Amino acid sequence: MQTLKEIITIVPKLPPEIDGLGDYGFRLAQQLFADYGVRTRFIVGDPNWSSNTLSHSSTVSVRSPQALSALLPPLDQVVFLHYAGHGYAKRGCPFWLVQALTEWCKMGGRLITMFHELYATRPLLSSALLTSPLQKKLAIQLMQISDRVFTNRQCYAEKIQMFSHHREVTTLPVFSNIGEITHPIPLQARSRELVIFGSSSTRQRIYQQTSLLKRICQSLEVRTILDIGADIKLKSDLPIRQLGIQPAEQISQILSRASAAVVDYPMDSLAKSGIFASYCSHGLLPIVISSRLHNQDGLEMNRHYWLANCKLDLNQAQAIATAAYTWYQTHSLQVQAQSIAQSLELFIKL
């Protein structure tokens, strides 16, 4: 495959800071280089971010169109934007970003946009929802100036088709930011450990479901709950072992040997959950706690994840774990790098 040898990628932040879009962009850049020799130069949209180790990155001095325009490449290069409005502006309205890219595209610049989110639609009382019309306007403007678009949910793809000229929108649910494994061991050979991994707030919500957790532990004969993430205060008689914040490689090892893991996330948005992706990519049994019971993006309850609303034997648990792992393979990191590389190949032919 013939492809461009360098792209410019815009992200809000980069590792070691914790940022979903930054982690996603960084891992994708690594895979593009490993598989296709495509180098990435990053533009970071947070003026407060800095690094002494990443020489192939630049940071906007301030969030202004002029500051970003000064960092944008010549018109013969491609810009790859990882977009979620709140990553670039407090209320999700990055006028500076959209204005600079619009002017650059008008001069002939070529833009690929990965829409990780479009605009706020819930919760009803959130401050972000108050600016939803402006968020929507900016997102539509980005859709219209982009040469190629990607997104992580089918419902987002349908909106992009509705609001722009793009008839084909590639939908790629997120990949795991903590790695993947190629040969997951069967559940019967794994330890009787249940993983709870994620932000402090989501883990706290899970631990508030005491009766549900006890039922899960009883059904799966769980001996230990492994809590991964920033320290939180827990008052529980459950067998919890708090591991704190762990590096990605260590989390991957833990998920590789655990039997199951729990995530608290809206069921209709699981395709954009990095935590859910990490569970699927490691071949364990994903357990979902959700108040919104709606299948989407090829995922079905009690087929690709357990809702803990019915009894489950080992064979059924293994079938779910296998289905989740198989679903993940359609949009793994390597698959996504290939899809981006194919888009870059098209630019060469233009």
mmCIF file of C-alpha atoms in Angstrom:
data_model
loop_
_atom_site.group_PDB
_atom_site.id
_atom_site.type_symbol
_atom_site.label_atom_id
_atom_site.label_comp_id
_atom_site.label_asym_id
_atom_site.label_seq_id
_atom_site.Cartn_x
_atom_site.Cartn_y
_atom_site.Cartn_z
ATOM 1 C CA MET A 1 0.000 0.000 0.000
ATOM 2 C CA GLN A 2 1.353 3.388 -1.033
ATOM 3 C CA THR A 3 0.549 6.068 1.524
ATOM 4 C CA LEU A 4 1.653 9.456 2.791
ATOM 5 C CA LYS A 5 4.698 9.284 5.046
ATOM 6 C CA GLU A 6 3.670 11.949 7.557
ATOM 7 C CA ILE A 7 0.427 13.287 8.942
ATOM 8 C CA ILE A 8 -0.345 16.021 11.439
ATOM 9 C CA THR A 9 -2.628 14.873 14.253
ATOM 10 C CA ILE A 10 -4.514 17.269 16.534
ATOM 11 C CA VAL A 11 -5.393 16.059 20.041
ATOM 12 C CA PRO A 12 -6.326 17.845 23.298
ATOM 13 C CA LYS A 13 -3.431 16.294 25.268
ATOM 14 C CA LEU A 14 -0.909 13.471 25.056
ATOM 15 C CA PRO A 15 0.485 10.905 27.511
ATOM 16 C CA PRO A 16 1.532 10.828 30.255
ATOM 17 C CA GLU A 17 -1.518 12.973 31.036
ATOM 18 C CA ILE A 18 -4.715 10.933 31.223
ATOM 19 C CA ASP A 19 -6.862 11.858 28.241
ATOM 20 C CA GLY A 20 -8.991 9.465 26.210
ATOM 21 C CA LEU A 21 -8.553 11.262 22.894
ATOM 22 C CA GLY A 22 -4.837 11.766 23.452
ATOM 23 C CA ASP A 23 -4.255 8.118 24.353
ATOM 24 C CA TYR A 24 -6.287 7.053 21.341
ATOM 25 C CA GLY A 25 -4.394 9.334 18.961
ATOM 26 C CA PHE A 26 -1.008 8.337 20.367
ATOM 27 C CA ARG A 27 -1.611 4.587 20.101
ATOM 28 C CA LEU A 28 -3.026 4.947 16.605
ATOM 29 C CA ALA A 29 0.056 6.925 15.568
ATOM 30 C CA GLN A 30 2.317 4.178 16.917
ATOM 31 C CA GLN A 31 0.415 1.544 14.931
ATOM 32 C CA LEU A 32 0.458 3.606 11.724
ATOM 33 C CA PHE A 33 4.228 3.852 11.976
ATOM 34 C CA ALA A 34 4.706 0.176 12.862
ATOM 35 C CA ASP A 35 2.503 -1.140 10.036
ATOM 36 C CA TYR A 36 2.871 1.501 7.292
ATOM 37 C CA GLY A 37 5.846 3.695 8.164
ATOM 38 C CA VAL A 38 3.601 6.749 8.556
ATOM 39 C CA ARG A 39 5.075 9.288 10.956
ATOM 40 C CA THR A 40 2.881 11.548 13.062
ATOM 41 C CA ARG A 41 3.575 15.062 14.245
ATOM 42 C CA PHE A 42 1.196 16.113 16.984
ATOM 43 C CA ILE A 43 -0.426 19.468 17.617
ATOM 44 C CA VAL A 44 -1.697 19.627 21.205
ATOM 45 C CA GLY A 45 -4.711 21.840 21.842
ATOM 46 C CA ASP A 46 -4.118 22.456 25.549
ATOM 47 C CA PRO A 47 -1.683 25.359 26.119
ATOM 48 C CA ASN A 48 -0.865 23.984 29.580
ATOM 49 C CA TRP A 49 0.397 20.656 28.245
ATOM 50 C CA SER A 50 4.141 20.160 27.875
ATOM 51 C CA SER A 51 6.595 17.302 27.489
ATOM 52 C CA ASN A 52 10.342 16.891 27.607
ATOM 53 C CA THR A 53 10.231 13.533 25.838
ATOM 54 C CA LEU A 54 7.964 13.993 22.793
ATOM 55 C CA SER A 55 10.031 15.931 20.268
ATOM 56 C CA HIS A 56 7.481 15.356 17.480
ATOM 57 C CA SER A 57 4.816 17.536 19.092
ATOM 58 C CA SER A 58 3.896 21.222 19.236
ATOM 59 C CA THR A 59 1.513 22.942 21.634
ATOM 60 C CA VAL A 60 -0.701 25.930 20.882
ATOM 61 C CA SER A 61 0.521 28.919 22.890
ATOM 62 C CA VAL A 62 -3.080 30.041 23.436
ATOM 63 C CA ARG A 63 -6.403 28.734 22.203
ATOM 64 C CA SER A 64 -6.797 31.091 19.263
ATOM 65 C CA PRO A 65 -7.160 30.676 15.480
ATOM 66 C CA GLN A 66 -3.873 32.508 14.955
ATOM 67 C CA ALA A 67 -1.937 30.254 17.342
ATOM 68 C CA LEU A 68 -3.235 27.102 15.665
ATOM 69 C CA SER A 69 -2.770 28.439 12.131
ATOM 70 C CA ALA A 70 0.898 29.061 12.899
ATOM 71 C CA LEU A 71 1.327 25.326 13.588
ATOM 72 C CA LEU A 72 -0.690 23.899 10.696
ATOM 73 C CA PRO A 73 1.367 22.242 7.942
ATOM 74 C CA PRO A 74 1.828 23.092 4.258
ATOM 75 C CA LEU A 75 -1.155 22.256 2.063
ATOM 76 C CA ASP A 76 0.461 19.087 0.694
ATOM 77 C CA GLN A 77 0.129 17.403 4.099
ATOM 78 C CA VAL A 78 -2.938 15.926 5.800
ATOM 79 C CA VAL A 79 -4.349 16.953 9.170
ATOM 80 C CA PHE A 80 -6.056 14.270 11.262
ATOM 81 C CA LEU A 81 -8.313 15.757 13.941
ATOM 82 C CA HIS A 82 -9.544 13.786 16.953
ATOM 83 C CA TYR A 83 -12.671 15.711 17.852
ATOM 84 C CA ALA A 84 -14.813 16.015 20.944
ATOM 85 C CA GLY A 85 -15.744 19.622 21.619
ATOM 86 C CA HIS A 86 -15.172 19.495 25.377
ATOM 87 C CA GLY A 87 -11.572 18.444 24.802
ATOM 88 C CA TYR A 88 -10.758 21.798 23.240
ATOM 89 C CA ALA A 89 -13.061 24.214 25.100
ATOM 90 C CA LYS A 90 -14.642 24.346 28.545
ATOM 91 C CA ARG A 91 -18.253 24.337 27.336
ATOM 92 C CA GLY A 92 -17.585 22.227 24.260
ATOM 93 C CA CYS A 93 -17.459 25.118 21.771
ATOM 94 C CA PRO A 94 -13.905 25.377 20.310
ATOM 95 C CA PHE A 95 -14.483 28.289 17.927
ATOM 96 C CA TRP A 96 -10.721 28.845 17.655
ATOM 97 C CA LEU A 97 -10.128 25.307 16.409
ATOM 98 C CA VAL A 98 -12.932 25.244 13.849
ATOM 99 C CA GLN A 99 -12.118 28.719 12.502
ATOM 100 C CA ALA A 100 -8.437 27.915 11.950
ATOM 101 C CA LEU A 101 -9.189 24.598 10.237
ATOM 102 C CA THR A 102 -11.914 26.147 8.079
ATOM 103 C CA GLU A 103 -9.513 28.803 6.796
ATOM 104 C CA TRP A 104 -6.801 26.184 6.197
ATOM 105 C CA CYS A 105 -9.200 23.929 4.276
ATOM 106 C CA LYS A 106 -10.421 26.852 2.142
ATOM 107 C CA MET A 107 -6.818 27.328 1.003
ATOM 108 C CA GLY A 108 -6.660 23.680 -0.076
ATOM 109 C CA GLY A 109 -5.747 21.824 3.116
ATOM 110 C CA ARG A 110 -6.973 18.238 3.476
ATOM 111 C CA LEU A 111 -8.673 17.197 6.699
ATOM 112 C CA ILE A 112 -9.622 13.828 8.188
ATOM 113 C CA THR A 113 -11.812 14.045 11.290
ATOM 114 C CA MET A 114 -12.533 11.315 13.813
ATOM 115 C CA PHE A 115 -15.699 12.360 15.634
ATOM 116 C CA HIS A 116 -15.405 10.806 19.084
ATOM 117 C CA GLU A 117 -18.464 12.856 20.031
ATOM 118 C CA LEU A 118 -20.735 15.261 18.151
ATOM 119 C CA TYR A 119 -22.527 17.557 20.588
ATOM 120 C CA ALA A 120 -24.242 17.405 23.979
ATOM 121 C CA THR A 121 -27.703 15.845 24.118
ATOM 122 C CA ARG A 122 -27.855 14.843 27.799
ATOM 123 C CA PRO A 123 -28.071 15.165 30.767
ATOM 124 C CA LEU A 124 -30.777 17.793 30.606
ATOM 125 C CA LEU A 125 -29.449 19.889 33.499
ATOM 126 C CA SER A 126 -25.784 19.914 32.478
ATOM 127 C CA SER A 127 -24.102 23.215 31.633
ATOM 128 C CA ALA A 128 -22.797 21.662 28.406
ATOM 129 C CA LEU A 129 -26.353 21.159 27.192
ATOM 130 C CA LEU A 130 -26.946 24.908 27.387
ATOM 131 C CA THR A 131 -24.416 25.382 24.593
ATOM 132 C CA SER A 132 -25.638 22.382 22.590
ATOM 133 C CA PRO A 133 -26.876 24.471 19.610
ATOM 134 C CA LEU A 134 -23.435 26.075 19.274
ATOM 135 C CA GLN A 135 -21.722 22.702 19.696
ATOM 136 C CA LYS A 136 -23.936 21.296 16.951
ATOM 137 C CA LYS A 137 -23.167 24.210 14.623
ATOM 138 C CA LEU A 138 -19.410 23.756 15.068
ATOM 139 C CA ALA A 139 -19.617 19.984 14.605
ATOM 140 C CA ILE A 140 -21.596 20.406 11.380
ATOM 141 C CA GLN A 141 -19.046 22.919 10.117
ATOM 142 C CA LEU A 142 -16.272 20.380 10.742
ATOM 143 C CA MET A 143 -18.265 17.674 8.968
ATOM 144 C CA GLN A 144 -18.636 19.901 5.931
ATOM 145 C CA ILE A 145 -14.977 20.918 5.626
ATOM 146 C CA SER A 146 -13.591 17.414 6.256
ATOM 147 C CA ASP A 147 -12.491 15.307 3.292
ATOM 148 C CA ARG A 148 -12.993 12.042 5.185
ATOM 149 C CA VAL A 149 -14.812 11.364 8.431
ATOM 150 C CA PHE A 150 -14.782 8.554 10.959
ATOM 151 C CA THR A 151 -16.808 8.049 14.109
ATOM 152 C CA ASN A 152 -17.324 5.443 16.820
ATOM 153 C CA ARG A 153 -21.124 5.024 16.856
ATOM 154 C CA GLN A 154 -23.596 4.215 14.110
ATOM 155 C CA CYS A 155 -26.042 6.861 15.348
ATOM 156 C CA TYR A 156 -23.264 9.455 14.985
ATOM 157 C CA ALA A 157 -22.597 8.242 11.438
ATOM 158 C CA GLU A 158 -26.267 8.688 10.555
ATOM 159 C CA LYS A 159 -26.234 12.270 11.861
ATOM 160 C CA ILE A 160 -23.065 13.054 9.912
ATOM 161 C CA GLN A 161 -24.724 11.764 6.740
ATOM 162 C CA MET A 162 -27.774 13.901 7.501
ATOM 163 C CA PHE A 163 -25.871 17.134 8.127
ATOM 164 C CA SER A 164 -23.110 16.909 5.508
ATOM 165 C CA HIS A 165 -22.151 15.747 2.028
ATOM 166 C CA HIS A 166 -20.592 12.529 3.349
ATOM 167 C CA ARG A 167 -22.540 9.526 2.096
ATOM 168 C CA GLU A 168 -19.999 7.024 3.392
ATOM 169 C CA VAL A 169 -18.999 7.379 7.030
ATOM 170 C CA THR A 170 -16.721 4.734 8.513
ATOM 171 C CA THR A 171 -17.868 3.628 11.967
ATOM 172 C CA LEU A 172 -15.130 2.256 14.212
ATOM 173 C CA PRO A 173 -15.962 1.614 17.878
ATOM 174 C CA VAL A 174 -13.022 2.584 20.080
ATOM 175 C CA PHE A 175 -10.105 0.236 20.605
ATOM 176 C CA SER A 176 -8.506 -0.619 23.930
ATOM 177 C CA ASN A 177 -6.055 2.002 25.206
ATOM 178 C CA ILE A 178 -4.381 -0.497 27.530
ATOM 179 C CA GLY A 179 -3.465 -3.038 24.872
ATOM 180 C CA GLU A 180 -4.890 -6.202 23.332
ATOM 181 C CA ILE A 181 -4.140 -9.916 23.498
ATOM 182 C CA THR A 182 -4.149 -12.345 20.579
ATOM 183 C CA HIS A 183 -4.784 -15.646 22.364
ATOM 184 C CA PRO A 184 -7.093 -15.223 25.381
ATOM 185 C CA ILE A 185 -7.187 -18.177 27.733
ATOM 186 C CA PRO A 186 -10.595 -19.773 28.445
ATOM 187 C CA LEU A 187 -12.533 -18.652 31.512
ATOM 188 C CA GLN A 188 -12.216 -22.015 33.230
ATOM 189 C CA ALA A 189 -8.428 -21.564 33.310
ATOM 190 C CA ARG A 190 -8.604 -18.037 34.752
ATOM 191 C CA SER A 191 -8.488 -16.900 38.346
ATOM 192 C CA ARG A 192 -11.769 -16.207 40.161
ATOM 193 C CA GLU A 193 -11.132 -12.473 40.097
ATOM 194 C CA LEU A 194 -13.546 -9.703 39.166
ATOM 195 C CA VAL A 195 -12.068 -6.420 37.894
ATOM 196 C CA ILE A 196 -13.581 -2.981 38.479
ATOM 197 C CA PHE A 197 -11.593 -0.438 36.479
ATOM 198 C CA GLY A 198 -12.161 3.201 35.545
ATOM 199 C CA SER A 199 -12.628 6.679 36.953
ATOM 200 C CA SER A 200 -13.344 7.283 40.625
ATOM 201 C CA SER A 201 -16.933 8.345 39.961
ATOM 202 C CA THR A 202 -17.858 5.341 37.827
ATOM 203 C CA ARG A 203 -16.299 2.893 40.276
ATOM 204 C CA GLN A 204 -18.118 4.539 43.174
ATOM 205 C CA ARG A 205 -21.405 4.054 41.327
ATOM 206 C CA ILE A 206 -20.622 0.384 40.857
ATOM 207 C CA TYR A 207 -19.822 -0.128 44.549
ATOM 208 C CA GLN A 208 -23.136 1.482 45.488
ATOM 209 C CA GLN A 209 -24.816 -1.509 43.829
ATOM 210 C CA THR A 210 -23.933 -3.761 46.762
ATOM 211 C CA SER A 211 -26.656 -6.365 46.305
ATOM 212 C CA LEU A 212 -25.919 -6.627 42.583
ATOM 213 C CA LEU A 213 -22.193 -7.070 43.198
ATOM 214 C CA LYS A 214 -22.871 -9.771 45.775
ATOM 215 C CA ARG A 215 -25.103 -11.572 43.290
ATOM 216 C CA ILE A 216 -22.402 -11.332 40.615
ATOM 217 C CA CYS A 217 -19.742 -12.655 42.975
ATOM 218 C CA GLN A 218 -21.976 -15.531 44.015
ATOM 219 C CA SER A 219 -22.915 -16.466 40.442
ATOM 220 C CA LEU A 220 -19.302 -16.418 39.215
ATOM 221 C CA GLU A 221 -17.765 -17.777 42.432
ATOM 222 C CA VAL A 222 -15.589 -14.674 42.668
ATOM 223 C CA ARG A 223 -12.939 -14.803 45.368
ATOM 224 C CA THR A 224 -11.440 -11.327 44.927
ATOM 225 C CA ILE A 225 -12.539 -8.016 43.440
ATOM 226 C CA LEU A 226 -9.578 -6.143 41.958
ATOM 227 C CA ASP A 227 -10.152 -2.374 42.059
ATOM 228 C CA ILE A 228 -8.004 -0.429 39.561
ATOM 229 C CA GLY A 229 -7.837 3.358 39.528
ATOM 230 C CA ALA A 230 -7.335 6.371 41.757
ATOM 231 C CA ASP A 231 -7.861 5.589 45.443
ATOM 232 C CA ILE A 232 -11.426 5.839 46.693
ATOM 233 C CA LYS A 233 -12.844 5.284 50.172
ATOM 234 C CA LEU A 234 -14.708 2.011 50.360
ATOM 235 C CA LYS A 235 -16.881 0.641 53.140
ATOM 236 C CA SER A 236 -17.847 -2.835 52.071
ATOM 237 C CA ASP A 237 -17.789 -6.418 53.268
ATOM 238 C CA LEU A 238 -16.958 -7.556 49.740
ATOM 239 C CA PRO A 239 -13.498 -9.111 49.144
ATOM 240 C CA ILE A 240 -11.992 -6.000 47.535
ATOM 241 C CA ARG A 241 -8.292 -5.535 46.853
ATOM 242 C CA GLN A 242 -7.430 -1.966 45.881
ATOM 243 C CA LEU A 243 -4.533 -1.836 43.416
ATOM 244 C CA GLY A 244 -4.575 1.919 42.763
ATOM 245 C CA ILE A 245 -3.413 3.451 39.500
ATOM 246 C CA GLN A 246 -1.525 0.937 37.357
ATOM 247 C CA PRO A 247 0.423 1.217 34.083
ATOM 248 C CA ALA A 248 -1.314 -0.038 30.957
ATOM 249 C CA GLU A 249 0.912 -3.110 30.691
ATOM 250 C CA GLN A 250 0.035 -4.199 34.230
ATOM 251 C CA ILE A 251 -3.697 -3.634 33.675
ATOM 252 C CA SER A 252 -3.471 -5.759 30.535
ATOM 253 C CA GLN A 253 -1.872 -8.583 32.509
ATOM 254 C CA ILE A 254 -4.587 -8.376 35.169
ATOM 255 C CA LEU A 255 -7.379 -8.490 32.577
ATOM 256 C CA SER A 256 -5.673 -11.407 30.829
ATOM 257 C CA ARG A 257 -6.047 -13.627 33.880
ATOM 258 C CA ALA A 258 -9.286 -12.348 35.476
ATOM 259 C CA SER A 259 -12.606 -14.069 34.782
ATOM 260 C CA ALA A 260 -14.860 -11.026 34.526
ATOM 261 C CA ALA A 261 -15.011 -7.239 34.804
ATOM 262 C CA VAL A 262 -17.722 -4.662 35.471
ATOM 263 C CA VAL A 263 -18.383 -1.355 33.727
ATOM 264 C CA ASP A 264 -21.052 1.254 34.517
ATOM 265 C CA TYR A 265 -21.901 2.834 31.172
ATOM 266 C CA PRO A 266 -25.002 3.576 29.072
ATOM 267 C CA MET A 267 -25.734 0.475 27.028
ATOM 268 C CA ASP A 268 -26.425 2.439 23.845
ATOM 269 C CA SER A 269 -22.997 4.110 24.061
ATOM 270 C CA LEU A 270 -20.772 1.107 24.796
ATOM 271 C CA ALA A 271 -19.058 1.446 21.408
ATOM 272 C CA LYS A 272 -17.247 4.556 22.652
ATOM 273 C CA SER A 273 -16.282 3.183 26.070
ATOM 274 C CA GLY A 274 -12.553 2.554 26.341
ATOM 275 C CA ILE A 275 -13.107 0.512 29.506
ATOM 276 C CA PHE A 276 -15.588 -1.788 27.769
ATOM 277 C CA ALA A 277 -13.183 -2.088 24.823
ATOM 278 C CA SER A 278 -10.371 -3.141 27.154
ATOM 279 C CA TYR A 279 -12.583 -5.868 28.638
ATOM 280 C CA CYS A 280 -13.636 -7.191 25.225
ATOM 281 C CA SER A 281 -10.066 -7.181 23.912
ATOM 282 C CA HIS A 282 -8.851 -9.424 26.742
ATOM 283 C CA GLY A 283 -11.366 -12.234 26.382
ATOM 284 C CA LEU A 284 -12.993 -12.046 29.814
ATOM 285 C CA LEU A 285 -16.696 -11.760 30.636
ATOM 286 C CA PRO A 286 -17.848 -8.107 30.371
ATOM 287 C CA ILE A 287 -20.587 -7.182 32.853
ATOM 288 C CA VAL A 288 -22.540 -3.987 32.187
ATOM 289 C CA ILE A 289 -24.524 -1.872 34.637
ATOM 290 C CA SER A 290 -26.813 0.450 32.692
ATOM 291 C CA SER A 291 -30.105 2.240 33.178
ATOM 292 C CA ARG A 292 -30.605 2.612 29.420
ATOM 293 C CA LEU A 293 -31.461 -0.775 27.951
ATOM 294 C CA HIS A 294 -30.929 -0.344 24.226
ATOM 295 C CA ASN A 295 -28.840 -2.462 21.855
ATOM 296 C CA GLN A 296 -26.671 -0.606 19.338
ATOM 297 C CA ASP A 297 -23.518 -0.904 17.213
ATOM 298 C CA GLY A 298 -23.831 -4.659 16.817
ATOM 299 C CA LEU A 299 -23.886 -5.295 20.560
ATOM 300 C CA GLU A 300 -26.628 -7.306 22.269
ATOM 301 C CA MET A 301 -27.238 -7.740 25.978
ATOM 302 C CA ASN A 302 -26.497 -11.217 27.319
ATOM 303 C CA ARG A 303 -24.808 -12.057 24.035
ATOM 304 C CA HIS A 304 -21.804 -9.686 23.997
ATOM 305 C CA TYR A 305 -21.987 -8.745 27.689
ATOM 306 C CA TRP A 306 -23.834 -9.925 30.774
ATOM 307 C CA LEU A 307 -26.417 -7.657 32.336
ATOM 308 C CA ALA A 308 -26.428 -9.765 35.539
ATOM 309 C CA ASN A 309 -30.199 -10.046 35.211
ATOM 310 C CA CYS A 310 -30.277 -13.790 34.652
ATOM 311 C CA LYS A 311 -28.488 -16.925 35.781
ATOM 312 C CA LEU A 312 -25.264 -17.813 34.033
ATOM 313 C CA ASP A 313 -23.266 -21.030 33.856
ATOM 314 C CA LEU A 314 -19.654 -21.343 32.721
ATOM 315 C CA ASN A 315 -20.547 -22.311 29.147
ATOM 316 C CA GLN A 316 -22.843 -19.305 28.786
ATOM 317 C CA ALA A 317 -20.215 -17.000 30.283
ATOM 318 C CA GLN A 318 -17.602 -18.327 27.862
ATOM 319 C CA ALA A 319 -19.951 -17.823 24.910
ATOM 320 C CA ILE A 320 -20.449 -14.166 25.895
ATOM 321 C CA ALA A 321 -16.722 -13.594 26.423
ATOM 322 C CA THR A 322 -15.954 -15.142 23.022
ATOM 323 C CA ALA A 323 -18.652 -13.086 21.270
ATOM 324 C CA ALA A 324 -17.343 -9.871 22.847
ATOM 325 C CA TYR A 325 -13.771 -10.691 21.811
ATOM 326 C CA THR A 326 -14.896 -11.527 18.253
ATOM 327 C CA TRP A 327 -16.890 -8.274 17.996
ATOM 328 C CA TYR A 328 -13.805 -6.335 19.101
ATOM 329 C CA GLN A 329 -11.623 -7.831 16.344
ATOM 330 C CA THR A 330 -13.630 -5.961 13.690
ATOM 331 C CA HIS A 331 -12.255 -2.635 14.943
ATOM 332 C CA SER A 332 -9.025 -3.497 16.755
ATOM 333 C CA LEU A 333 -6.104 -1.074 16.762
ATOM 334 C CA GLN A 334 -4.560 -2.793 13.742
ATOM 335 C CA VAL A 335 -7.848 -2.665 11.816
ATOM 336 C CA GLN A 336 -8.254 1.039 12.558
ATOM 337 C CA ALA A 337 -4.690 1.809 11.478
ATOM 338 C CA GLN A 338 -5.392 0.010 8.206
ATOM 339 C CA SER A 339 -8.565 2.038 7.663
ATOM 340 C CA ILE A 340 -6.717 5.334 8.228
ATOM 341 C CA ALA A 341 -3.847 4.235 5.980
ATOM 342 C CA GLN A 342 -6.313 3.438 3.193
ATOM 343 C CA SER A 343 -7.720 6.963 3.511
ATOM 344 C CA LEU A 344 -4.214 8.390 3.202
ATOM 345 C CA GLU A 345 -3.646 6.245 0.116
ATOM 346 C CA LEU A 346 -6.679 7.883 -1.508
ATOM 347 C CA PHE A 347 -5.133 11.323 -0.990
ATOM 348 C CA ILE A 348 -2.065 10.256 -3.001
ATOM 349 C CA LYS A 349 -4.323 9.332 -5.922
ATOM 350 C CA LEU A 350 -6.101 12.704 -5.916
#
